[in-house]
Structure formats: C-alpha cells, structure tokens
XYZ file of C-alpha atoms in Angstrom:
329
model
C -133.274 41.924 -164.055
C -136.956 42.063 -165.026
C -136.869 39.814 -168.068
C -139.671 41.807 -169.691
C -140.435 44.990 -171.611
C -143.180 47.467 -170.819
C -144.749 48.616 -174.086
C -146.612 51.888 -173.626
C -148.802 53.908 -175.979
C -152.391 54.883 -176.798
C -155.063 52.244 -177.253
C -155.316 50.507 -180.638
C -151.774 51.451 -181.706
C -150.631 47.807 -181.931
C -149.088 47.118 -178.492
C -150.814 43.775 -178.014
C -150.340 42.686 -181.653
C -146.617 43.485 -181.527
C -146.189 41.711 -178.171
C -148.008 38.583 -179.331
C -145.846 38.345 -182.436
C -142.592 38.532 -180.468
C -143.509 36.470 -177.407
C -142.974 32.717 -177.265
C -145.738 32.271 -174.671
C -148.534 34.390 -173.239
C -150.170 34.522 -169.784
C -153.260 36.694 -169.253
C -153.227 37.626 -165.574
C -156.898 38.666 -165.557
C -158.128 35.500 -167.263
C -160.995 33.996 -165.170
C -160.399 30.530 -166.654
C -159.766 27.888 -163.992
C -160.779 30.277 -161.220
C -157.999 32.816 -161.824
C -155.296 30.166 -161.452
C -152.619 32.875 -161.841
C -153.174 33.975 -158.298
C -150.176 33.944 -156.076
C -149.141 30.519 -154.815
C -149.095 28.978 -151.346
C -145.864 27.715 -149.797
C -146.854 24.167 -150.748
C -147.468 25.157 -154.374
C -144.134 26.968 -154.561
C -142.260 24.038 -153.021
C -141.463 25.845 -149.767
C -143.694 23.606 -147.637
C -142.940 19.884 -147.586
C -146.648 19.078 -147.236
C -146.228 16.539 -144.448
C -149.437 17.761 -142.765
C -152.764 18.006 -144.569
C -155.457 20.484 -143.540
C -158.121 17.974 -144.569
C -156.498 15.301 -142.401
C -156.457 17.648 -139.402
C -160.249 17.930 -139.586
C -160.412 14.134 -139.557
C -158.360 14.110 -136.351
C -155.297 12.663 -138.021
C -151.995 14.185 -136.896
C -149.171 11.828 -136.167
C -146.100 13.427 -134.522
C -143.583 14.143 -137.262
C -140.325 16.047 -137.518
C -140.822 18.651 -140.227
C -137.275 19.936 -140.672
C -135.263 22.886 -139.442
C -136.580 26.405 -140.006
C -134.454 29.515 -140.424
C -135.917 32.886 -139.414
C -134.200 34.739 -142.258
C -135.630 32.204 -144.710
C -139.151 32.747 -143.371
C -138.681 36.489 -143.775
C -137.413 36.020 -147.335
C -140.456 33.880 -148.202
C -142.744 36.603 -146.861
C -140.909 39.335 -148.756
C -140.768 37.332 -151.982
C -144.394 36.309 -151.933
C -145.989 33.616 -154.032
C -145.586 35.215 -157.465
C -144.623 32.544 -160.017
C -142.130 34.873 -161.702
C -140.276 35.537 -158.444
C -139.604 31.970 -157.351
C -136.152 31.697 -158.866
C -134.798 35.208 -158.418
C -132.862 36.658 -155.494
C -134.918 38.297 -152.759
C -133.744 41.893 -153.454
C -134.804 41.511 -157.074
C -138.193 40.073 -156.126
C -138.702 43.088 -153.856
C -138.156 45.448 -156.790
C -140.536 43.394 -158.922
C -143.298 43.738 -156.343
C -142.703 47.487 -156.009
C -143.012 47.769 -159.789
C -146.252 45.786 -159.583
C -147.731 48.338 -157.162
C -146.487 51.221 -159.318
C -148.306 49.732 -162.301
C -151.485 49.462 -160.254
C -151.314 53.100 -159.174
C -150.183 54.742 -162.411
C -151.957 52.546 -164.963
C -154.425 49.939 -163.769
C -156.574 52.157 -161.538
C -157.430 54.289 -164.564
C -158.158 51.258 -166.736
C -160.848 49.989 -164.359
C -163.351 52.737 -165.145
C -161.509 55.456 -167.078
C -161.472 57.857 -164.114
C -158.210 59.631 -163.308
C -157.458 59.478 -159.586
C -154.895 61.128 -157.350
C -151.714 59.026 -157.502
C -150.395 60.347 -154.217
C -153.583 59.546 -152.328
C -153.531 56.016 -153.743
C -149.962 55.534 -152.533
C -150.794 56.902 -149.078
C -153.742 54.528 -148.775
C -151.689 51.531 -149.898
C -149.088 52.431 -147.266
C -151.757 52.785 -144.573
C -153.252 49.416 -145.513
C -149.797 47.884 -145.114
C -149.434 49.418 -141.647
C -152.829 47.909 -140.791
C -152.278 44.509 -142.413
C -154.078 41.730 -140.507
C -156.194 44.180 -138.480
C -159.869 45.157 -138.575
C -159.083 48.817 -139.266
C -162.184 50.723 -140.380
C -162.187 53.340 -143.129
C -162.217 55.983 -140.402
C -159.148 54.370 -138.818
C -157.366 54.473 -142.176
C -158.168 58.180 -142.547
C -156.727 58.873 -139.075
C -153.710 56.687 -139.804
C -152.869 58.652 -142.954
C -153.200 61.903 -141.025
C -151.004 60.645 -138.182
C -148.190 59.025 -140.180
C -148.175 61.054 -143.397
C -149.704 64.354 -142.242
C -152.107 64.234 -145.189
C -155.894 64.417 -145.275
C -158.217 62.026 -147.095
C -161.972 61.801 -146.647
C -163.810 58.533 -146.045
C -165.605 58.625 -149.413
C -162.269 58.737 -151.229
C -160.926 55.887 -149.103
C -164.036 53.824 -149.836
C -163.772 54.488 -153.568
C -160.082 53.609 -153.744
C -160.586 50.463 -151.661
C -163.248 49.314 -154.112
C -160.798 49.788 -156.986
C -158.064 47.840 -155.154
C -160.474 44.966 -154.578
C -161.514 44.955 -158.219
C -157.841 44.811 -159.208
C -157.278 41.834 -156.854
C -154.820 43.813 -154.722
C -156.883 43.271 -151.580
C -158.729 40.192 -150.358
C -160.190 40.859 -146.947
C -160.867 38.109 -144.416
C -164.567 38.210 -143.440
C -165.837 37.841 -139.902
C -167.113 34.480 -138.680
C -170.542 34.275 -137.046
C -171.051 30.943 -135.285
C -174.548 30.027 -134.121
C -174.049 30.796 -130.442
C -176.171 32.195 -127.670
C -177.492 35.673 -128.392
C -175.741 37.161 -125.354
C -172.464 37.188 -127.319
C -172.256 39.975 -129.897
C -169.926 39.082 -132.727
C -167.995 41.673 -134.714
C -168.734 41.913 -138.419
C -165.740 43.901 -139.648
C -163.391 42.076 -142.047
C -159.689 41.760 -141.396
C -157.626 43.856 -143.817
C -155.438 41.856 -146.184
C -153.303 42.335 -149.238
C -153.719 39.366 -151.558
C -150.063 38.538 -150.894
C -147.737 39.471 -148.040
C -145.124 40.781 -150.487
C -147.439 43.624 -151.507
C -147.619 44.839 -147.910
C -143.823 44.661 -147.719
C -143.495 46.706 -150.914
C -146.011 49.298 -149.733
C -144.109 49.720 -146.462
C -140.817 50.106 -148.328
C -138.990 47.589 -146.121
C -136.703 44.652 -146.909
C -135.578 41.402 -145.286
C -132.796 43.011 -143.250
C -135.121 45.663 -141.852
C -137.736 43.063 -140.894
C -135.094 40.940 -139.184
C -134.534 43.927 -136.889
C -138.266 44.561 -136.399
C -139.914 41.251 -135.534
C -143.057 42.985 -134.283
C -143.819 44.244 -137.793
C -142.759 40.934 -139.277
C -145.191 39.147 -136.973
C -148.137 40.789 -138.745
C -146.660 40.047 -142.164
C -146.027 36.424 -141.177
C -149.657 36.150 -140.113
C -150.603 37.511 -143.531
C -148.537 34.819 -145.263
C -150.097 32.055 -143.141
C -153.632 33.279 -143.744
C -152.970 33.448 -147.474
C -152.020 29.770 -147.364
C -154.939 28.811 -145.119
C -157.333 30.494 -147.554
C -155.891 28.513 -150.467
C -155.940 25.213 -148.579
C -159.468 25.851 -147.263
C -160.812 26.631 -150.721
C -159.141 23.505 -152.105
C -161.314 21.577 -149.629
C -164.486 23.468 -150.469
C -164.160 25.658 -147.389
C -163.708 29.330 -146.569
C -161.435 31.422 -144.354
C -162.754 33.798 -141.682
C -161.625 35.485 -138.475
C -163.492 35.885 -135.197
C -163.830 38.749 -132.732
C -166.549 39.429 -130.174
C -167.644 42.492 -128.209
C -165.078 41.774 -125.494
C -162.239 41.690 -128.054
C -161.851 37.942 -127.678
C -160.531 36.823 -131.038
C -159.344 33.948 -133.195
C -156.740 34.725 -135.851
C -158.193 32.394 -138.460
C -161.305 30.264 -138.780
C -161.602 27.612 -141.487
C -165.176 26.497 -142.138
C -165.765 23.472 -144.349
C -168.817 22.941 -146.542
C -170.218 20.366 -144.100
C -170.355 22.964 -141.307
C -167.320 21.813 -139.341
C -164.945 24.587 -138.435
C -161.498 24.941 -136.957
C -159.906 27.667 -134.847
C -156.317 28.644 -135.670
C -153.895 30.902 -133.834
C -150.813 32.028 -135.756
C -147.518 32.563 -133.929
C -144.031 33.189 -135.248
C -142.033 31.814 -132.309
C -142.275 28.409 -130.629
C -142.143 30.220 -127.271
C -145.613 31.607 -128.040
C -147.293 28.215 -128.506
C -148.364 27.785 -124.859
C -150.103 31.160 -124.759
C -151.785 30.542 -128.111
C -153.063 27.154 -126.913
C -154.489 28.753 -123.763
C -156.324 31.318 -125.890
C -157.800 28.622 -128.117
C -158.976 26.551 -125.159
C -160.561 29.631 -123.586
C -162.389 30.372 -126.847
C -163.630 26.777 -126.960
C -165.325 27.311 -123.592
C -166.917 30.548 -124.777
C -168.195 28.880 -127.949
C -169.283 25.660 -126.234
C -172.709 25.688 -127.917
C -171.052 25.611 -131.331
C -167.500 24.609 -130.540
C -164.777 24.118 -133.162
C -163.917 20.682 -134.505
C -160.198 21.346 -134.096
C -157.894 23.763 -132.292
C -154.558 24.425 -133.964
C -151.533 26.692 -133.590
C -149.798 27.491 -136.871
C -146.166 28.237 -136.025
C -143.171 29.615 -137.866
C -140.124 28.688 -135.818
C -141.049 25.081 -135.055
C -139.642 21.853 -136.473
C -142.245 19.312 -135.377
C -145.980 18.780 -135.903
C -147.793 17.210 -132.961
C -150.882 17.203 -130.744
C -150.482 18.556 -127.218
C -151.891 16.791 -124.163
C -154.686 19.396 -124.039
C -155.743 18.428 -127.576
C -154.399 21.510 -129.333
C -152.550 20.700 -132.547
C -149.274 22.441 -133.454
C -148.284 22.647 -137.126
C -145.351 24.506 -138.735
C -146.523 26.512 -141.748
C -143.634 25.020 -143.734
C -145.212 21.554 -143.391
C -148.845 22.383 -144.246
C -150.797 21.620 -147.430
C -154.438 21.267 -148.432
C-alpha cells in the first residue's frame, strides 16, 4: 500500500547508508535546489487541469469563450482529498488519504523534534493541527485558535504554546499562510493585516479533520472551505510562475476578496472562489462592489474561479469566469 519502508533508530547507526545502498533512486524532500521543487503540485502540473486558460493571459485581457469540459463534484472532492503529492497521483483516493495521515503523524512524532531537538507535547500538536483545519481559509488569530481548541476539544493551550508550535509547522512547510494585501488607497479605509490560515496543501487539512470524500460529499459547507484552499494553492503556484505573489484582502468593514494576485509590475487582480455555478452572480456583484471601493487603485481584472462550471468566459459586466480545472500559469 505504501511502497516504502520506515527505517527507525538512533542517529549515526547507518539508516541513511543502508537506505541509499538499497534504493534505486533518491528524493530529498527538504532539498532547496530549484526552489524546493518537491512542493505539492497544482492541478495543471498533475494533469487535472487542461490548461485552456492562462493566468498571464487573463492579465493581458485575453479570455476567449471556451468550453472546458464537464466537471463532476465527486471528482473535485477526490482531487481536494488527494492533494498534489507526486506519490499520490496514481493511487486510489482512500489510500492517498492514509498516506497524508501518515505524513502528519511523521510531522508530529518525529519531525517537530528534529527541528530544534526540543520534545513537545504530541497531543497539543494534534489538537492545534485539527484546529487549524477547522479554521482553514480564515484569518483566525492565535487567540481564536486557543478558544477553538477549548470549545471543540475541551482542552486548554496558552497562546505562547500555539505561537511556538505554529512557528515549527511553518518551518516544516506544513503551513503557508496567505498574507494580507494593502493597496495604496485613501487613508480613510483601514485594511486588515492578519494572514489567512492555510495548510500547504488541502489534503493536509482533510487528514487533520479525519474526514473522507464521502463525508465531504454530505457536508458541502466544509468542502467549500477546502475547495477554496485547493484553488488558492494553485493561484499561488501560477502567480509565482509569473513573478507574482498571492494575497487576500479584508478591510475594517469586513469587505473582503478571497484572493489577490499581484504581479511584479504592480498590476493586481481580484479573485472570488466559488464551488457552485449558482454562486457566480453573487461573487461578481461582490467583485464589482470592491472595485468601486478601491477605485483609486482598482484591480486590473476581476475574476470568479469556479468549481462546477464547464465554460470560461467574460460576463457583460466585465467579470471573468474561469473553472479551476482549466487554469494554468
């Protein structure tokens, strides 16, 4: 099922030497060469997006109407549960779920100690990972996470511990938060600075929650947040491929934009992410309203990234609609 052996033992006992002499190939997951190219993959990299629509082309105002193919809800859920791990691409979804759970177990029981040699509380780490999954794609503060753990797990954890564990998770590339966007707008608008919480891959949030595809099919509200996580993972990859960065926006009145892509030349685009095609109209209205608010530094493009849609097109109001399964860099 796993296609691998876990070799355990004290340091310097020959684990690496033995492994190297029996393995036909070696991949070092922490190797910084080529900008950590063993990160998880986008849907386009894994072959699950047909790449008919380019993010770079959108910024150049190029979006010809195109049929992008049928989309199945269960398939979208499976892609979110599987994640972009190279080793999971050709295994069945239930097996990929177990692989991701094992990945988190390794982080908690082994990798956290290896970072700095400090032994931490395994149970607290698991509780925090679970709380982060419940707050995926939100701007939950450390205080909110403490309250969340108390409410859902009836356990206490102080903010210093949460902060310390979060730092470790970031250093282990488990988390990659989405920073806040601060456009140069009139001073009367106060912009939030809190990052949006994110696992580096949607599958990790799924594993931390302990859910599967069938359970998510029956709970589309929870899946909506996980789908947003998958889309923002891809947008980050595509943005970086174009020399850009991914942000989110929220002001003092809780007006928000799910995702903001800013290119190196200063142009930026506002993206709303919706699972169902029936949500496109509302998302477009929100984007157009935000454009009026940000009129002194308005976005170059407005776009709705959709799950259950089979066509990419530009609406009469100028808002673009793009299925995530058709997007590339």
